Every structure is written in C-alpha cells, then in structure tokens.
Coordinates of C-alpha atoms and ligand atoms in Angstrom, one line a residue:
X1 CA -30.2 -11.7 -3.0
X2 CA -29.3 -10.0 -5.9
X3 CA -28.4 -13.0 -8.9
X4 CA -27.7 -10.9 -11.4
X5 CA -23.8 -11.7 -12.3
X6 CA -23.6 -9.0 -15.0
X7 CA -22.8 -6.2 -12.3
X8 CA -20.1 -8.5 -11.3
X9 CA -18.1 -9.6 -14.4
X10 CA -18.9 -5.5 -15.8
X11 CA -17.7 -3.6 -12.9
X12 CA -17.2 -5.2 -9.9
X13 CA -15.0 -8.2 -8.3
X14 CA -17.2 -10.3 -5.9
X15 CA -15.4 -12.1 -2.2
X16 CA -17.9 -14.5 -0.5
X17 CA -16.9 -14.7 3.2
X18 CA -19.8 -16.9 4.3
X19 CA -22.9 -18.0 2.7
X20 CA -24.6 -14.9 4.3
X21 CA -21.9 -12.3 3.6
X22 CA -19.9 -11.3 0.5
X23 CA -19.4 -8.3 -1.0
X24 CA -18.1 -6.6 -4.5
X25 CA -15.2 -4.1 -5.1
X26 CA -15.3 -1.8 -7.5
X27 CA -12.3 -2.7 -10.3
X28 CA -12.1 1.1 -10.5
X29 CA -8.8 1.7 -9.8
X30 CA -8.5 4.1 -6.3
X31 CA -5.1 5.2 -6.7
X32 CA -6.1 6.3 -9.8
X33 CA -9.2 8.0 -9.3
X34 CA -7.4 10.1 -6.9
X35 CA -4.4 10.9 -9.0
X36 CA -6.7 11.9 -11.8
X37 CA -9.0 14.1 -9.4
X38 CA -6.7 15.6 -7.0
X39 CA -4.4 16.9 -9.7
X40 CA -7.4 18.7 -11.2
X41 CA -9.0 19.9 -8.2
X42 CA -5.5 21.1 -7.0
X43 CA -4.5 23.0 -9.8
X44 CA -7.9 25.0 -10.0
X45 CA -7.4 28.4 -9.0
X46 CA -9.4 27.8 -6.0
X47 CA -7.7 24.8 -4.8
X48 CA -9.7 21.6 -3.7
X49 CA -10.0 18.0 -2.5
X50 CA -13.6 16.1 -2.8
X51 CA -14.5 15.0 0.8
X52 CA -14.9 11.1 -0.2
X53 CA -11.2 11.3 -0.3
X54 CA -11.0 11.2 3.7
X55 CA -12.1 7.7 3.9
X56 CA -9.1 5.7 3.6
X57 CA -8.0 3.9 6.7
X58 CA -6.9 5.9 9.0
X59 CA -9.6 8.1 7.9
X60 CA -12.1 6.2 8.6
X61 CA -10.7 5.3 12.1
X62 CA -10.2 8.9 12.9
X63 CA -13.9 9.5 11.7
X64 CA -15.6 6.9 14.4
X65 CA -13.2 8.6 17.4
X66 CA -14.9 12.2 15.9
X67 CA -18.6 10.2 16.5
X68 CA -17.7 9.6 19.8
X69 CA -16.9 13.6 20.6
X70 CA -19.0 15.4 23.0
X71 CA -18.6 18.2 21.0
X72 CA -19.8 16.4 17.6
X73 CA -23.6 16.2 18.3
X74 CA -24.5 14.8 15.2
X75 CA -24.1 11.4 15.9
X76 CA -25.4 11.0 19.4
X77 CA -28.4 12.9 18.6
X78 CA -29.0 10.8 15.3
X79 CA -28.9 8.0 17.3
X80 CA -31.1 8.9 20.0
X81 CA -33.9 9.5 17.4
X82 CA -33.3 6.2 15.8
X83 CA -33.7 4.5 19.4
X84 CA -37.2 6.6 20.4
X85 CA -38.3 5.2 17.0
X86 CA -37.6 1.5 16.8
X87 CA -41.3 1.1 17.8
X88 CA -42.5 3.2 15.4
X89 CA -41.2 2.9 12.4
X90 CA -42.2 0.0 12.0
X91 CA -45.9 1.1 11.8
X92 CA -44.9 2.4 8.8
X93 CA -43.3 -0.6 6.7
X94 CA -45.8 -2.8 4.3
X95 CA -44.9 -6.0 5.0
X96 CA -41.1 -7.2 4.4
X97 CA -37.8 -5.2 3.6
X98 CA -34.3 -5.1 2.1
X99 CA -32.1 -3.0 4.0
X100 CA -29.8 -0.5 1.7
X101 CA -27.7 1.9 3.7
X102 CA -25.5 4.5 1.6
X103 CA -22.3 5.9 3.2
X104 CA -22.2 2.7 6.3
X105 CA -19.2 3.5 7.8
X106 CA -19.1 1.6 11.1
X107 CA -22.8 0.3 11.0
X108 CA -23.1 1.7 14.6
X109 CA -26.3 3.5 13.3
X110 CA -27.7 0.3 11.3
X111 CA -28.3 -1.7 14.5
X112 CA -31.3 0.5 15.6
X113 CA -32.5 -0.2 12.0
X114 CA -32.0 -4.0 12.1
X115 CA -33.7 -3.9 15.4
X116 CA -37.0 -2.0 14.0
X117 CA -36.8 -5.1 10.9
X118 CA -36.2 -7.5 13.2
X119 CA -39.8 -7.0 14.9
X120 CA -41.6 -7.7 12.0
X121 CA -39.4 -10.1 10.0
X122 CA -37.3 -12.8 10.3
X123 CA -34.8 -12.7 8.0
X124 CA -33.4 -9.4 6.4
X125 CA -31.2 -8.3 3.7
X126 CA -28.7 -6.0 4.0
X127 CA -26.8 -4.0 1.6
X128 CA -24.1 -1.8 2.9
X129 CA -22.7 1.0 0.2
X130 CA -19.3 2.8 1.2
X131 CA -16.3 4.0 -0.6
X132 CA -14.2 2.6 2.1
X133 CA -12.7 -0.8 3.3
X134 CA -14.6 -0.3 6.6
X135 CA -17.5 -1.9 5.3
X136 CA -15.8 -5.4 5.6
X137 CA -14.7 -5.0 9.3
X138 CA -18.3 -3.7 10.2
X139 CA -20.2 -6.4 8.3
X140 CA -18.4 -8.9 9.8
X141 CA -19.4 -7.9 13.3
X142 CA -22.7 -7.4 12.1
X143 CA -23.2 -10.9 10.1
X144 CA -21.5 -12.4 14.0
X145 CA -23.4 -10.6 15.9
X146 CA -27.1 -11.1 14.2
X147 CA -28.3 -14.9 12.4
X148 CA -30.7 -13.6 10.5
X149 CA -29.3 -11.3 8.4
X150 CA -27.7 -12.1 4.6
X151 CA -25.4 -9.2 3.9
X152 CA -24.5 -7.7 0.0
X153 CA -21.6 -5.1 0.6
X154 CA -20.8 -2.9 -2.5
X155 CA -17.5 -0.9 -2.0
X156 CA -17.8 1.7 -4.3
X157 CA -18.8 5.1 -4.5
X158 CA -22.4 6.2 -4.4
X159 CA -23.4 7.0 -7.9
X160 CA -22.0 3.7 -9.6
X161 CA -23.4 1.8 -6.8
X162 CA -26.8 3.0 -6.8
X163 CA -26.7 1.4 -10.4
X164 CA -26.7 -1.4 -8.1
X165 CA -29.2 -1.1 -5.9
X166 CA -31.9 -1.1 -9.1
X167 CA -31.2 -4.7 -9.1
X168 CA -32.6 -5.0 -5.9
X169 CA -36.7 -5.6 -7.0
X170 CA -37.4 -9.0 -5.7
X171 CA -38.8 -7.1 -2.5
X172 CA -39.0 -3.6 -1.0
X173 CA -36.5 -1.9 0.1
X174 CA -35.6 0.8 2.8
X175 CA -33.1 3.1 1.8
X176 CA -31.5 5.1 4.7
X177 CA -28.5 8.1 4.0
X178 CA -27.4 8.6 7.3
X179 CA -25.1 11.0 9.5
X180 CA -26.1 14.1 7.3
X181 CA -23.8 13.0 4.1
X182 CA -26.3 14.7 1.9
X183 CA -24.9 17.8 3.4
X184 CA -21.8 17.6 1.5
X185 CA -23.6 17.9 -1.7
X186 CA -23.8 21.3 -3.2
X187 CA -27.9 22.2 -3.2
X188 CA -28.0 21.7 -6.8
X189 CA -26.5 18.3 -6.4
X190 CA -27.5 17.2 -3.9
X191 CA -31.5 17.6 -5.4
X192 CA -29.4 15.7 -8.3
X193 CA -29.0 12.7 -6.2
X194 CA -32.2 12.9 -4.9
X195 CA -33.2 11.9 -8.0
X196 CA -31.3 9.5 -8.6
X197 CA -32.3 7.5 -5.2
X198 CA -35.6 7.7 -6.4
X199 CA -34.9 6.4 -9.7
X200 CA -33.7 3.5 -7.9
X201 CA -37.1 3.4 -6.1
X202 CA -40.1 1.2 -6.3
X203 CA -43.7 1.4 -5.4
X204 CA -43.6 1.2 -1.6
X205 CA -39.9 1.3 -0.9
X206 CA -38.6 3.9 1.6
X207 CA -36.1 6.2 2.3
X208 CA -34.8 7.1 5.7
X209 CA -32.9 10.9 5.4
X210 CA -31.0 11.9 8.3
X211 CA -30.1 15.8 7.8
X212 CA -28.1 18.4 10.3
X213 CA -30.5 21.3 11.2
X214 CA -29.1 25.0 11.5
X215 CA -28.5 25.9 14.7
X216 CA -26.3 28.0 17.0
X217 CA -22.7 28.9 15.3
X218 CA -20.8 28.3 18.3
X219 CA -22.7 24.6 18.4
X220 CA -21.6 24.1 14.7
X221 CA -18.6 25.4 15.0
X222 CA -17.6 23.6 18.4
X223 CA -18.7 20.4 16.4
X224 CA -16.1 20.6 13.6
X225 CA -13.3 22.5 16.1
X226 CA -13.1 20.0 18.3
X227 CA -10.7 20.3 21.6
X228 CA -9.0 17.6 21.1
X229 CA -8.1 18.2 17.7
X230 CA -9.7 15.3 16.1
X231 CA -11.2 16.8 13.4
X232 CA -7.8 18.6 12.5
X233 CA -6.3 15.4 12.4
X234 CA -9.2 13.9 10.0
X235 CA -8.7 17.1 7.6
X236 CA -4.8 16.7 7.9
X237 CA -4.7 13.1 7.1
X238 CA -6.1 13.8 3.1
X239 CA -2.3 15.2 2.8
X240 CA -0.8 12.6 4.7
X241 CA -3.0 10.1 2.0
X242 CA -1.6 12.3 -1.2
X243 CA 1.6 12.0 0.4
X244 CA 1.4 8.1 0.5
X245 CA -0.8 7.2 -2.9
X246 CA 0.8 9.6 -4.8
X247 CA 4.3 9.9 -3.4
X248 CA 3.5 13.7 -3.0
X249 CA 6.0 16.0 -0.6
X250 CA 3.1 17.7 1.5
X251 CA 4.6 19.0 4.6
X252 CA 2.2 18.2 7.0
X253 CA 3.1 20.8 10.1
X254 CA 3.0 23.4 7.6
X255 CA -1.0 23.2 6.9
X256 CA -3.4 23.9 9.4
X257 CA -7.1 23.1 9.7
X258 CA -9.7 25.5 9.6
X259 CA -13.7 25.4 10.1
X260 CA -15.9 28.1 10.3
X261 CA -20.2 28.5 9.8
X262 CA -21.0 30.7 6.4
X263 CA -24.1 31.9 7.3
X264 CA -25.2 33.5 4.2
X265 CA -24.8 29.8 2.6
X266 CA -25.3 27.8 5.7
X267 CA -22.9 25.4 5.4
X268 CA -19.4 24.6 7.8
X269 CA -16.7 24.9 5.5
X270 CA -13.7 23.4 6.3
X271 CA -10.3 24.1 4.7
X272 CA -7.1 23.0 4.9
X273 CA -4.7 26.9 5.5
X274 CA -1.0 27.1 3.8
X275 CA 0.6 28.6 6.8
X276 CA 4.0 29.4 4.5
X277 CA 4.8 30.2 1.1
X278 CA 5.5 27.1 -0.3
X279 CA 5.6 24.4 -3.2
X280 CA 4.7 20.7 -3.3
X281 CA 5.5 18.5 -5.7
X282 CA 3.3 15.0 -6.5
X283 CA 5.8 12.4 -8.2
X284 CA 3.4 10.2 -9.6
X285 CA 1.8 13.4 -12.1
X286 CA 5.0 15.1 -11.7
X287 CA 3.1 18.3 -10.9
X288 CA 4.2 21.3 -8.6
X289 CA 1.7 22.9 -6.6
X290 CA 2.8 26.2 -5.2
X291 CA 0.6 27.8 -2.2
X292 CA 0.8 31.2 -1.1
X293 CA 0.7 32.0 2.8
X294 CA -2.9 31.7 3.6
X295 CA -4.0 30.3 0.7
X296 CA -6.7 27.7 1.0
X297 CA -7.7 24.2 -0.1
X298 CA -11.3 23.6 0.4
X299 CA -11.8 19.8 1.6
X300 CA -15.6 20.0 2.9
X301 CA -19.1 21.5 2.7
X302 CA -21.3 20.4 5.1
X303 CA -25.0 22.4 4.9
X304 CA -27.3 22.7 7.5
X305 CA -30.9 22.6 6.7
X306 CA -33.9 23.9 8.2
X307 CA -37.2 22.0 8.4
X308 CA -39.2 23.7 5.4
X309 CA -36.1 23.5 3.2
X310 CA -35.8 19.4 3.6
X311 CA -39.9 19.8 2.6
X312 CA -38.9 21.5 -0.5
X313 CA -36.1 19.0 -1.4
X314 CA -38.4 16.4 -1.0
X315 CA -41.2 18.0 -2.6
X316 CA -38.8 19.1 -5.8
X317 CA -37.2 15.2 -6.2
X318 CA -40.6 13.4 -6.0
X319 CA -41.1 12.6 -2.6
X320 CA -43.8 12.2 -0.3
X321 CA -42.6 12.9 3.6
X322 CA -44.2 10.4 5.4
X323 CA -42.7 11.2 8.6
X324 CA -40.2 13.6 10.3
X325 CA -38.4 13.1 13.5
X326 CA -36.4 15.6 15.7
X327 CA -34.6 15.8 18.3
X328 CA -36.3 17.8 21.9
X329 CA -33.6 20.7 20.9
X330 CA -34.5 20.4 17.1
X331 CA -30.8 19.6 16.6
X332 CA -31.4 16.4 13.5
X333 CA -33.7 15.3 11.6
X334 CA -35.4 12.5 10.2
X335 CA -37.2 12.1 7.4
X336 CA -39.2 9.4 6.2
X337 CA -39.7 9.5 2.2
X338 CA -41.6 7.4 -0.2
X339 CA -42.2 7.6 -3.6
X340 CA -44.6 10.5 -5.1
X341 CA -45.6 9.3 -8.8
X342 CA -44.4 11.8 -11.1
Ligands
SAM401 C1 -20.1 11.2 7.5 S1 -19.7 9.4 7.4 C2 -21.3 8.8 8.0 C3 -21.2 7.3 8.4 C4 -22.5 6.8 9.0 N1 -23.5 6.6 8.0 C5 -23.0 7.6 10.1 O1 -24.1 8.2 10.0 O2 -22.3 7.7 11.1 C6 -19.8 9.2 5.7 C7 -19.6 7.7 5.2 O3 -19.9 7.7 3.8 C8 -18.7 7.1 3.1 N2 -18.6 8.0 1.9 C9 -18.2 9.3 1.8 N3 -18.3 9.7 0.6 C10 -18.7 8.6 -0.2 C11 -19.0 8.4 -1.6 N4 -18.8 9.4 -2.4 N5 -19.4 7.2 -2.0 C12 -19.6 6.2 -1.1 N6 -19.3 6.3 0.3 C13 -18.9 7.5 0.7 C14 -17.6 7.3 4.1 O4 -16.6 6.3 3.9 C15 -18.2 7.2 5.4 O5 -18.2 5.9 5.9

C-alpha cells in the first residue's frame, strides 16, 4: 500500500471503509472546476464541453445502460478479449502485480483482470482512478465480492492522479486504460499522456491499452446513435448537470444530440445541435450564452485507430508492444505495452 501521507494532507482527503478499502478525494473543488471550464469552453466561438464532464451520477448510470447496448460493440467485444486471454496474460507477468486501472467506471472489465492476477498471486492491490463517485459503489462490490484484494481508490482526474500512481514502487504494477478513453484525446494529446503513463512506469511494469479500431461507418455510427436513445440521453444530461451545478436555464427539449463518423479525422464526433435561436443564462458566472439555430456545442471526440497507427503511438511514447489482441472481426484491440528505455 501506498504510506506516503504527503499526497493526502497536499491534495487529497482520505475515507477508510475497511482495512482493505479506502480511498482519497481530490479537495479540488468540482463545482468549481466546472464553472471555471464550462464558461470558457462556452463562450469560445466554437462552443464546447470537455467529455469528463459527463460522469456525474446520472452520467455514469446512463453510461453502464450504453455498455449494455447491442448496438455499442465496444464493450462486449472488449470484454470477450479479456476472457480468451485470462490464460494468457499471465505468461506475460514477472512475478507479482499492483493493479492500476485509469477511467474504472463500473469495474465490470476489472474482474477478468483480477481473475488473470489471481492465478498467480494471492493477494493483489488494486488502485481504481475515476473522476466520478462510481468508484465507491464499484469497489465496494469488488472488495465483497473478492478476500484477497486491498483496494486504493483515487477520485480524481487522470493527470493529478497519475502523480499518484508514481508512489506506487514497492512492486510492479499493471496499468490498464480501458473502454477506448484514449480516444477522446486529440492525437497530439493523447501521445502527451502516453508519456506521462510511462513516466509513471517502472522497469517491468505493464500497460494494458484497449483502443476502438476503424471500421464500418454505419457500425460506428449505430454505436453512438443508439435506438433507444441512450446515448442522447448521456449527451443531454451535461445540460441537465450545468443546469443543476451552475443554476444555468438550459432548456433541455430545445437541444438535440448529434453523432456522425469524420472520416478524414477518424473520429465520432458528437455534438450537442441548438434547434432554436436562443439564449441561456448561467447564474452562478452570470453569463449569457446565446445560440444560433444549428449552432453546435462539441461534447466528444472519440478516434478510431487502426493497427499500425497504435504501433506508432507506442513506438513514439517509448513503448515496447509486447502483445496485441483483436477481436475475430478486428473490431478492438489490445495492447500490451512495457517500457522501451529511452
Ligand atoms: C468510457 S468510460 C470507460 C469505463 C470502463 N473503463 C470501461 O472500459 O467500460 C470512461 C471512464 O473514465 C472516467 N473518466 C472520464 N474522464 C476522466 C478523466 N479526465 N479523469 C478521470 N476519469 C475520467 C469516467 O468517469 C468513466 O468511468
């Protein structure tokens, strides 16, 4: 475990729940963070709102019914590879492992990971990383449901808490960045926090990259278009949040979702459409935001990657690829990464 109780009189407020679970909040102030964000991103001339903004709680609800979608591959084929592979992988792990998972929503995922550990160790650490609340609902099921895990949570965002995951050097570590969340990094950024994971790296630690691979445009666009208007509902809900942290007038039936392939960039893009002239007013900045009929607020990039490109990324941020997995319709992928000296 990590003893180190700078990080938590610095930056972070630590709960204990048992003696095998406790977890830190940042003292970051949320409502702040998005007051201070969303009225710049809102009042560019291309309007926007960061995607990490989705995950409050009904976001994060309305994300795990979008896993469960037919239409939303991602997930079940994710999983499928991390089920083949519980034999495997651990063929390639030296001896025992921490377990660090950035962006772990429900955990759902993590279970296949904890069962590949679990066949060569007894006990494992585990040290969840999301910006949302979900992370103490899903690490309590997971400290019931398996003795032999001690889990760290670190509520936060990913930059700050990679900070924390350097304190993590009393024993190797397996990294894993699931559910294609790289994907909402721009290129440039996300080769950026490439990086910084493998700053955070040590001799022999791993990371686990799960990436969406291009593919048909009705496929990706089915995915993020969903019939029963799920996804709409997910996009919707960052107004409905401004609405309630920042006492904002967003009238909800008067934006629409849209999500559509660029191919050029190859990346979904998914906006939020003013379907009226209109003006909205935030109390707690006291800002008005007018939208013209049509106009659009950009709330997600998700790029698709194809095989030699997640090569290069690797190749460019110090990596080694150790192994990749697909799916039989080349749908996901997997990649294995360990540390390349520089
Ligand atoms: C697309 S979901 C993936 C969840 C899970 N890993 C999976 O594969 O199903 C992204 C997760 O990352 C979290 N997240 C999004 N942006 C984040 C950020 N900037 N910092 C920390 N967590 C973030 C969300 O709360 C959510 O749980």
């Amino acid at each position: 475990m990590i003893t180190n109780t700078k990080l938590e009189t610095q930056n972070y407020d630590k709960v204990t729940v048992t003696p095998r679970f406790c977890y830190f909040t940042s003292k970051a102030d949320n409502q702040s963070t998005l007051e201070r964000e969303a009225s710049y991103s809102l009042s560019r001339k291309r309007k926007f709102i960061h995607p990490k903004f989705f995950y409050d709680k009904t976001g994060s609800d309305l994300f795990e019914q979008i896993c469960l979608l037919p239409e939303y591959y991602l997930t079940r084929t994710e999983m499928k590879i991390l089920h083949d592979i519980t034999n495997e992988l651990p063929n390639y792990l030296k001896g025992n492992y921490a377990l660090v998972e950035l962006g772990s929503g429900s955990s759902t995922k993590t279970r296949k990971l904890l069962e590949a550990l679990s066949s060569i160790q007894n006990q494992i650490e585990y040290y969840p990383i999301d910006i949302s609340d979900i992370l103490k609902d899903s690490s309590t099921s997971l400290h019931d449901e398996y003795d032999n895990l001690k889990i760290t949570g670190i509520i936060d965002q990913y930059e700050p808490a990679l900070e924390f995951i350097k304190h993590i050097d009393h024993q190797k570590k397996i990294i894993a960045f699931l559910g294609s969340s790289l994907g909402n990094f721009e290129p440039e950024q996300a080769l950026e926090f490439l990086s910084s994971i493998h700053k955070c790296m040590q001799k022999n630690d791993l990371l686990l990259l799960g990436l969406d691979l291009v593919k048909d445009t009705k496929i990706l666009e089915k995915a993020y278009n969903d019939s029963k208007g799920i996804t709409a509902k997910f996009n919707l809900n960052l107004l409905s949040r401004i609405n309630k942290e920042l006492q904002a007038s967003f009238d909800i039936k008067k934006f629409e979702h849209l999500a559509k392939f660029n191919k050029n960039q190859s990346r979904i893009e998914m906006y939020l459409r003013s379907k009226v002239n209109q003006e909205v007013y935030i109390t707690s900045t006291g800002f008005s935001l007018k939208f013209k009929k049509d106009e659009l607020i950009s709330t997600e990039y998700s790029y698709k990657y194809d095989i030699p490109q997640i090569k290069e990324m690797a190749q460019k941020t110090g990596f080694n690829l150790q192994k990749m997995w697909t799916d039989k319709k080349n749908h996901f992928a997997l990649a294995l990464l360990s540390l390349r000296e520089l």
